[in-house]
CSV table of C-alpha atoms in Angstrom, one decimal:
chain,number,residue,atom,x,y,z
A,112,UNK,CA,0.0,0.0,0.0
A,113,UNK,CA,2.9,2.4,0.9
A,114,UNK,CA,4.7,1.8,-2.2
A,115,UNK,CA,1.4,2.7,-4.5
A,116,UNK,CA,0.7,5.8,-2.8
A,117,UNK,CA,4.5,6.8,-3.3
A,118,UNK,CA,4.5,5.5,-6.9
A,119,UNK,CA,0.9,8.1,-6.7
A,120,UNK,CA,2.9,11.1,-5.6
A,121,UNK,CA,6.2,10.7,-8.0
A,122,UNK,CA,3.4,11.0,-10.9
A,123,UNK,CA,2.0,13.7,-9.7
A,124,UNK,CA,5.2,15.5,-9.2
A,125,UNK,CA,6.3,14.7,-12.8
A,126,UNK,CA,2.9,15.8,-13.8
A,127,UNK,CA,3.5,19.5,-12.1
A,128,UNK,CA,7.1,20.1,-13.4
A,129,UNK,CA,6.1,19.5,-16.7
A,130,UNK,CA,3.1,22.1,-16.1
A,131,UNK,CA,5.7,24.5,-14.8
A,132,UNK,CA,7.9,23.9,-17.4
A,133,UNK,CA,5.9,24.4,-20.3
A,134,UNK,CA,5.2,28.3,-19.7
A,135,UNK,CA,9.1,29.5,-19.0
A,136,UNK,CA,10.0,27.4,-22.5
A,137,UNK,CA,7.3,29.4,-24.3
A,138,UNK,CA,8.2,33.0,-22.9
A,139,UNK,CA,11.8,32.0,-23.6
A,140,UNK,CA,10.7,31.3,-27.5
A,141,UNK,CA,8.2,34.3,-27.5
A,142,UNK,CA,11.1,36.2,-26.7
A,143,UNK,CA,13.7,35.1,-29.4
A,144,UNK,CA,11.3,35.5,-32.1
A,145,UNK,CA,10.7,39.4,-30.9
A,146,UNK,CA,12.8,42.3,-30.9
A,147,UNK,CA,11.4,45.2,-29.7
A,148,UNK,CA,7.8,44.7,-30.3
A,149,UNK,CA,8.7,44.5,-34.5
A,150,UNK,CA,9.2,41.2,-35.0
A,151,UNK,CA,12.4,41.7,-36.2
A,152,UNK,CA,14.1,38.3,-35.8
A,153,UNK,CA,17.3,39.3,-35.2
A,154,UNK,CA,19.2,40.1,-32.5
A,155,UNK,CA,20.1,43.8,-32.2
A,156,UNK,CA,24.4,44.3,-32.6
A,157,UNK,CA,25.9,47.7,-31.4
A,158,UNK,CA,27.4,49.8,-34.7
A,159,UNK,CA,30.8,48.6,-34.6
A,160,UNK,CA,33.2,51.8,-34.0
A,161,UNK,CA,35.8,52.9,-37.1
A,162,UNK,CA,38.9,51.7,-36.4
A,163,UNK,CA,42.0,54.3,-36.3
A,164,UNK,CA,44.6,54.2,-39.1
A,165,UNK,CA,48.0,53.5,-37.5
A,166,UNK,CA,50.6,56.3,-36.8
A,167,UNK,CA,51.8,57.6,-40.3
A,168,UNK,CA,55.2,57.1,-41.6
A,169,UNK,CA,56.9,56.4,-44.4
A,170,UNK,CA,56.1,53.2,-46.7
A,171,UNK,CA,57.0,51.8,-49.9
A,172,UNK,CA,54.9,52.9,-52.9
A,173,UNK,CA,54.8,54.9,-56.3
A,174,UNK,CA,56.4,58.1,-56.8
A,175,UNK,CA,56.0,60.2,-59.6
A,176,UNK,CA,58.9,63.6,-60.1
A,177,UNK,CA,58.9,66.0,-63.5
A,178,UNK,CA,62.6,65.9,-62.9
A,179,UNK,CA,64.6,68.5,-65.2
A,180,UNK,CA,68.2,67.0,-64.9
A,181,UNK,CA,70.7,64.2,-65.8
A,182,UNK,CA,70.2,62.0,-62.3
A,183,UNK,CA,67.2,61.7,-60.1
A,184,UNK,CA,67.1,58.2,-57.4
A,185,UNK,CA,65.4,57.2,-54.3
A,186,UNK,CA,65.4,54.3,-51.9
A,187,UNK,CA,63.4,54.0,-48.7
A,188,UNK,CA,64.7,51.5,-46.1
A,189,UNK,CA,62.3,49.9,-43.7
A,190,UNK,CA,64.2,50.0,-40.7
A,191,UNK,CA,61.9,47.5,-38.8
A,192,UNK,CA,62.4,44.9,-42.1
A,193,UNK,CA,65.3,46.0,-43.7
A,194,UNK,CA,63.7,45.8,-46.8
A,195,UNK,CA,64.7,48.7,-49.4
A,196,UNK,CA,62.4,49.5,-52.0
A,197,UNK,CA,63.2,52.5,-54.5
A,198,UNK,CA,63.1,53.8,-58.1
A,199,UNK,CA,64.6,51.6,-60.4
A,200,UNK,CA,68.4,52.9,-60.9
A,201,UNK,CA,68.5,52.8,-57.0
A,202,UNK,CA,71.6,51.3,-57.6
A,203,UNK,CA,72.9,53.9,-59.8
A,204,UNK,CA,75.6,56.4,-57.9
A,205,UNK,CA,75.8,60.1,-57.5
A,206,UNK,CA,78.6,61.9,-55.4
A,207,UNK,CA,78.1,62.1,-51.8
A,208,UNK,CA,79.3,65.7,-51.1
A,209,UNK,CA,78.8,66.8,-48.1
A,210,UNK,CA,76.1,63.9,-46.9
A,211,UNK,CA,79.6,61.5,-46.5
A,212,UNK,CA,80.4,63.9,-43.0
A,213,UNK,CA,77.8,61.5,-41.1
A,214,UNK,CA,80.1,58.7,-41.9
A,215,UNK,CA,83.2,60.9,-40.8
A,216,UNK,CA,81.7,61.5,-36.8
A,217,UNK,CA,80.3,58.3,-36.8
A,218,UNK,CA,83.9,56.4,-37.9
A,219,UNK,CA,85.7,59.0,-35.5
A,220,UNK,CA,83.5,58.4,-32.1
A,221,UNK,CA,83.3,54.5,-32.6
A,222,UNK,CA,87.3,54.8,-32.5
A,223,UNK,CA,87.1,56.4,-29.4
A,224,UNK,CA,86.2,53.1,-28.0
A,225,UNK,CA,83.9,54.8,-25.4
A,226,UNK,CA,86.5,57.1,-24.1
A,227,UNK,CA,85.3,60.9,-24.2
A,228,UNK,CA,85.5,63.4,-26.8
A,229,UNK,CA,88.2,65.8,-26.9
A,230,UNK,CA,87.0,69.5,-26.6
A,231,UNK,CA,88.3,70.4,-30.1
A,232,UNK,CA,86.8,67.6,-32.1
A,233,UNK,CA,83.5,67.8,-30.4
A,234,UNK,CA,83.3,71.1,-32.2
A,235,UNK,CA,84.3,69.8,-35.3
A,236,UNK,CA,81.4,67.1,-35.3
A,237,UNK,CA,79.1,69.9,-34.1
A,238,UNK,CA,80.4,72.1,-37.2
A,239,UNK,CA,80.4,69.3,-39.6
A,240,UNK,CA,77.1,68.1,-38.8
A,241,UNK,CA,75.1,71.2,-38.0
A,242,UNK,CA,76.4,73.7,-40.6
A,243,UNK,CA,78.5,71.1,-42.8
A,244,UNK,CA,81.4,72.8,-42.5
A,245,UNK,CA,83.8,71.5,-44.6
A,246,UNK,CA,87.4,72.3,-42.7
A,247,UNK,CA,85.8,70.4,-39.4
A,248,UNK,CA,84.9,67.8,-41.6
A,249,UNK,CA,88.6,67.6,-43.1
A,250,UNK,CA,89.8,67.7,-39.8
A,251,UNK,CA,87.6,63.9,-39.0
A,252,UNK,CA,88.6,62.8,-42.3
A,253,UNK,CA,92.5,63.0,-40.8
A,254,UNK,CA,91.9,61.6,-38.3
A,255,UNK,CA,89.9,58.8,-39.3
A,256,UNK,CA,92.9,57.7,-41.8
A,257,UNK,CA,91.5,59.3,-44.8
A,258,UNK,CA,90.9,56.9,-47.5
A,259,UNK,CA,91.1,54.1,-45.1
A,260,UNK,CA,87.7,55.4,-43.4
A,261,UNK,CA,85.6,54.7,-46.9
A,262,UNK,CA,87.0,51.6,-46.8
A,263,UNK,CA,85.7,51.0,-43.3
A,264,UNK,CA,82.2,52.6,-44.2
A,265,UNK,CA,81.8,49.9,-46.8
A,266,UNK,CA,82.8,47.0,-44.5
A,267,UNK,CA,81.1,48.5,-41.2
A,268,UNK,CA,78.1,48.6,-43.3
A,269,UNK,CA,77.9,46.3,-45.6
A,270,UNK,CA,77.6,49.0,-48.5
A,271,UNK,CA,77.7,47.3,-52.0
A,272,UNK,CA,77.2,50.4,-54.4
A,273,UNK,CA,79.8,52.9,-52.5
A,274,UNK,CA,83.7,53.2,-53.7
A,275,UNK,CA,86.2,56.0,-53.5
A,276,UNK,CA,86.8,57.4,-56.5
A,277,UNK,CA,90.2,56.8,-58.7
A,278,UNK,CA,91.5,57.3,-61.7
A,279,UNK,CA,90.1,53.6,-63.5
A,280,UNK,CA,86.3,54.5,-62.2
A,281,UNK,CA,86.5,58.8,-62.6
A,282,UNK,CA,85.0,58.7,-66.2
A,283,UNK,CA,84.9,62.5,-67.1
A,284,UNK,CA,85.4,63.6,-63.7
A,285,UNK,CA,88.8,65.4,-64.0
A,286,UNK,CA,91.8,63.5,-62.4
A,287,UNK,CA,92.2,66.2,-60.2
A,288,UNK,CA,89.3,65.1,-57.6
A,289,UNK,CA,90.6,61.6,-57.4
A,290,UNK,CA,91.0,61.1,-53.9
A,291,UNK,CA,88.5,64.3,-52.8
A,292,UNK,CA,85.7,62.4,-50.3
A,293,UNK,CA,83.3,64.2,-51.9
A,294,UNK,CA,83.6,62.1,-55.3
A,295,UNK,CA,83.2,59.1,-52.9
A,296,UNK,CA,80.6,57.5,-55.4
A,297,UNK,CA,76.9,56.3,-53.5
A,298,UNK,CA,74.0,55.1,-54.3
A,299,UNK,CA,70.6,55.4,-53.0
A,300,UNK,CA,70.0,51.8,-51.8
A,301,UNK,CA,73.6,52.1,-50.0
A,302,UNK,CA,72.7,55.8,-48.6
A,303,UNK,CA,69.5,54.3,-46.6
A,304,UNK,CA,71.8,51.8,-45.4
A,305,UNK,CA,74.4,54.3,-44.5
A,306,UNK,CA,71.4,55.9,-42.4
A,307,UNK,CA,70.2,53.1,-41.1
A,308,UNK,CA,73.8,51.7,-39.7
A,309,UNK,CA,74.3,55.0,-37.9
A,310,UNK,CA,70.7,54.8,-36.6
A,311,UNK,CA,71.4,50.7,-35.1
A,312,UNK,CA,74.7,51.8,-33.6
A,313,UNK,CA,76.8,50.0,-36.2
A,314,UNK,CA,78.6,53.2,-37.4
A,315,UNK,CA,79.5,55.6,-34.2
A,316,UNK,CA,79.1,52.5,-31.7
A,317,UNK,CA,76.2,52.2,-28.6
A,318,UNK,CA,78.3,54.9,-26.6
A,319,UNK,CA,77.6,57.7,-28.8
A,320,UNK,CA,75.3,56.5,-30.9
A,321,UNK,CA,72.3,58.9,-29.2
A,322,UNK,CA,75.0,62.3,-29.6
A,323,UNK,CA,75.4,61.5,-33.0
A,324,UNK,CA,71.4,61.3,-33.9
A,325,UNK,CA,70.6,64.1,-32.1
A,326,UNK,CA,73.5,66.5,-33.4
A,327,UNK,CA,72.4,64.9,-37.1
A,328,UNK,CA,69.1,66.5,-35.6
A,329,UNK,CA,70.2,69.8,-35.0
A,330,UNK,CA,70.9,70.4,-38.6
A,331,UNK,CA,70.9,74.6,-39.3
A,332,UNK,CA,70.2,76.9,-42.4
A,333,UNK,CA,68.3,76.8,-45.5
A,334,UNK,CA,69.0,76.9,-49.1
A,335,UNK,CA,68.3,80.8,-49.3
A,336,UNK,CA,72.1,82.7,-50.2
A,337,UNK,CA,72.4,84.2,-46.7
A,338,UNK,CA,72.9,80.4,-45.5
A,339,UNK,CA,75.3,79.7,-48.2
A,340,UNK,CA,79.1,80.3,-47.5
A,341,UNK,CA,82.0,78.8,-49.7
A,342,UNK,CA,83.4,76.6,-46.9
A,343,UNK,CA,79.5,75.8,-45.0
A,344,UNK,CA,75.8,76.1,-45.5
A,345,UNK,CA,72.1,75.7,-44.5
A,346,UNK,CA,70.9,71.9,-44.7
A,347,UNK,CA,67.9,71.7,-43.0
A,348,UNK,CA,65.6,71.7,-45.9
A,349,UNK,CA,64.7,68.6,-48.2
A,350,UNK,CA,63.0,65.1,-47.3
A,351,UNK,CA,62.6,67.5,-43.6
A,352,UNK,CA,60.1,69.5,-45.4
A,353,UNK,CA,57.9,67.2,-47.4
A,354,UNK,CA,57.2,65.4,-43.6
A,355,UNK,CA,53.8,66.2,-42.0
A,356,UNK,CA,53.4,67.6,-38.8
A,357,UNK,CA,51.9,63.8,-37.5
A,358,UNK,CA,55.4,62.5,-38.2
A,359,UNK,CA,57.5,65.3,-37.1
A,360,UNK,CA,55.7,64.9,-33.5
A,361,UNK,CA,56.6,61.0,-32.8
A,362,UNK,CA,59.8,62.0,-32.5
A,363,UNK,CA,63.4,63.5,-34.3
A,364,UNK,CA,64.5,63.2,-37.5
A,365,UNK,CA,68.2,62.9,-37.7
A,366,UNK,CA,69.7,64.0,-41.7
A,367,UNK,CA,72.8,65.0,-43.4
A,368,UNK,CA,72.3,66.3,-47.2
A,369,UNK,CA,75.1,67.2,-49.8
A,370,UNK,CA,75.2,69.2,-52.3
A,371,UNK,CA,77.8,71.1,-54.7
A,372,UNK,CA,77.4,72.8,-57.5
A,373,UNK,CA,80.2,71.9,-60.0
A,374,UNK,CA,81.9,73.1,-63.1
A,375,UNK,CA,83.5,70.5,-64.3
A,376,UNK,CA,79.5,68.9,-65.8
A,377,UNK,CA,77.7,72.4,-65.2
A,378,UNK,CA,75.2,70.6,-62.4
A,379,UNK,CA,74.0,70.8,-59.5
A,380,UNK,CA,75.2,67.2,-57.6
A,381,UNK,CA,72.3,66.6,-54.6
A,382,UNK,CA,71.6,64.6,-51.7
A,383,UNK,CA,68.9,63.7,-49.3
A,384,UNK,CA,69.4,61.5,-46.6
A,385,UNK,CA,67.1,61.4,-43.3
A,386,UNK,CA,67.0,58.6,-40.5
A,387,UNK,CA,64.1,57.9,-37.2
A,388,UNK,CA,64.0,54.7,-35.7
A,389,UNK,CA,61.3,53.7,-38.3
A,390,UNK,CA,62.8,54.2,-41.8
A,391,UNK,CA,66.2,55.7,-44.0
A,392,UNK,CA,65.0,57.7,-46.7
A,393,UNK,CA,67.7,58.8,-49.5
A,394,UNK,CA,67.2,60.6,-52.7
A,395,UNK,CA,69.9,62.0,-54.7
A,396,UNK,CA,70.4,63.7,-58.3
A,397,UNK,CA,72.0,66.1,-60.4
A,398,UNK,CA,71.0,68.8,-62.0
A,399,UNK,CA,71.9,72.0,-64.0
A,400,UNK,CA,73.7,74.3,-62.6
A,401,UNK,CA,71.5,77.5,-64.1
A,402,UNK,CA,68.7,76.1,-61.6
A,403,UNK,CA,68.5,77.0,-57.7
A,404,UNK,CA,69.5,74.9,-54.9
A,405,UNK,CA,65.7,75.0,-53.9
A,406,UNK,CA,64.5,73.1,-57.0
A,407,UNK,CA,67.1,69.6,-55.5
A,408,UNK,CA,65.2,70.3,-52.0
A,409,UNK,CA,61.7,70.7,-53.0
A,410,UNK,CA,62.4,67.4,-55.2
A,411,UNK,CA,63.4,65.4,-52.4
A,412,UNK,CA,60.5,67.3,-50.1
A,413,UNK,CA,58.0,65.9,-53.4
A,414,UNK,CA,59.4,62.0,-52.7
A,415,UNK,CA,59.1,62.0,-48.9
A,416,UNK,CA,55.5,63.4,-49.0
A,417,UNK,CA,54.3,60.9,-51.6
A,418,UNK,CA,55.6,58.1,-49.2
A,419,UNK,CA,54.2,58.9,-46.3
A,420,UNK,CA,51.0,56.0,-45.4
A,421,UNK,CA,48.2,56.4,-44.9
A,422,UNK,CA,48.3,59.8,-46.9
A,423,UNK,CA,46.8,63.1,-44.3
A,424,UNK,CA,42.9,63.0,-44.9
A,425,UNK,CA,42.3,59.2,-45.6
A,426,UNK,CA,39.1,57.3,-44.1
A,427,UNK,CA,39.3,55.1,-41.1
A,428,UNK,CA,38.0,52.1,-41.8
A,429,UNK,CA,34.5,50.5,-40.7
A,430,UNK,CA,34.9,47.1,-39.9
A,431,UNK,CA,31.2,45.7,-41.3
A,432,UNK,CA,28.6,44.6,-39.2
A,433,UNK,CA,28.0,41.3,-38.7
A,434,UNK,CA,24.7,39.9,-39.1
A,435,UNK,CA,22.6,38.9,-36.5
A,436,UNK,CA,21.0,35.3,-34.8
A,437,UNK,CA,17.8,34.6,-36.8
């Protein structure tokens, strides 16, 4: 008898859950098939918020230059790669000029082997680097062995387009400039790597590696003739100029240009070169000699701002919506 009237109540218990059950199910189906009173049938997703472009800087892409002259080159280095990407002769060479005096402080303070700078050719760095001053930069060429130092850029560097100029390679450059640093012959791929081995601490060494970027940072005067003397001028004006203010704020940007203009060919011979811890830009040409200095800076400007990624107005992106439960 007890068990029946136990087997009596488990029924009626199932009986009741089930009646209890039945009601929550439906208000949970009523519920999914409703969305907002509409009928919808799908749930509602937030708008999904644009996503920022990253921090400009310089990238690899086209660039396009109505360049008037015999020479015109570019490389960009991406310093977090190493990759180079350029114009197509980026192998091609140009004289360095006055862009070479980076190598000369940079040879001269990793010789120093940590120990400090001597009064006298602290100012020659400064004068060499800030106003490109081309006695201080004689006076680091001395003492970095003379030719022996080009040698060493190549080897410190691992340079492959980059030789000292001599009587067998000089071409129609007069035999009188064999020897001059400023015919050391460059090319635009090995100028990005020049920048980018004094930017890794390859060229002056870690111990004064900083010193060296920021003085290269400091760089004075523009191409106007109140900056131009026979022995120093302005170089703060090129690849500098074509930058946007969204780059100039992450942080310096360390450059050495070059630039003669010569009789010997009746051209202007120019260099850009410009370093941060993100890329090495270099862009070098020559031109004739009738034209201003401005026209070699405002072409280098032209390449740097026609590099820089995303380009100053572009849309951030909307990641789509995805679509909702049915």
């Amino acid at each position: 008898m007890r068990s029946r009237v136990i087997m009596v109540f488990a029924v009626v218990a199932v009986l009741l859950g089930g009646v209890l059950l039945v009601p929550a199910a439906y208000a949970r189906l009523a519920g999914d098939d409703s969305s907002g009173g509409g009928g919808g049938g799908a749930e509602s997703v937030a708008a999904p918020k644009p996503t920022p472009p990253p921090p400009p800087t310089l990238a690899a892409g086209p660039v396009s230059v109505a360049f008037k002259g015999q020479f015109f080159s570019w490389a960009l280095m991406d310093r977090q790669t190493g990759k180079v990407s350029g114009s197509p002769n980026m192998t091609s060479t140009n004289s360095t000029e006055s862009m070479i005096k980076s190598w000369f402080a940079a040879d001269y303070l990793r010789q120093l082997g940590g120990k400090p700078i001597p009064a006298a050719m602290k100012k020659n760095i400064a004068a060499a680097i800030r106003n490109s001053n081309d006695d201080a930069a004689n006076a680091l060429y001395a003492a970095d062995g003379k030719s022996a130092t080009i040698k060493r850029l190549v080897s410190t560097c691992g340079l492959t387009d980059t030789a000292a100029l001599t009587n067998a390679s000089r071409g129609n450059v007069p035999a009188k400039y064999v020897g001059w640093w400023s015919f050391t012959r460059m090319s635009p791929r090995d100028a990005v790597r020049l920048g980018d081995c004094i930017g890794d601490g390859k060229a002056a060494g870690q111990t004064y590696t900083a010193y060296l970027l920021d003085e290269m940072s400091k760089v004075q005067g523009s191409t106007a003739d109140k900056d131009q003397q026979l022995k120093s001028g302005g170089g703060r004006w090129g690849i500098i100029d074509g930058l946007p203010k969204s780059i100039l704020a992450q942080g310096p940007v360390s450059m050495k240009n070059g630039w003669t203009r010569l009789v010997y060919d009746n051209n202007w011979h120019v260099n850009c070169l410009a370093v941060t811890d993100k890329w090495s830009l270099a862009v070098m040409m020559r031109y004739p000699a009738s034209m201003p200095l401005s026209y070699g800076a405002q072409t280098c400007a032209s390449v740097a701002t026609q590099l820089v990624t995303p380009q100053p107005g572009a849309a951030l992106k909307v990641p789509q919506q995805p679509v909702g439960k049915l």
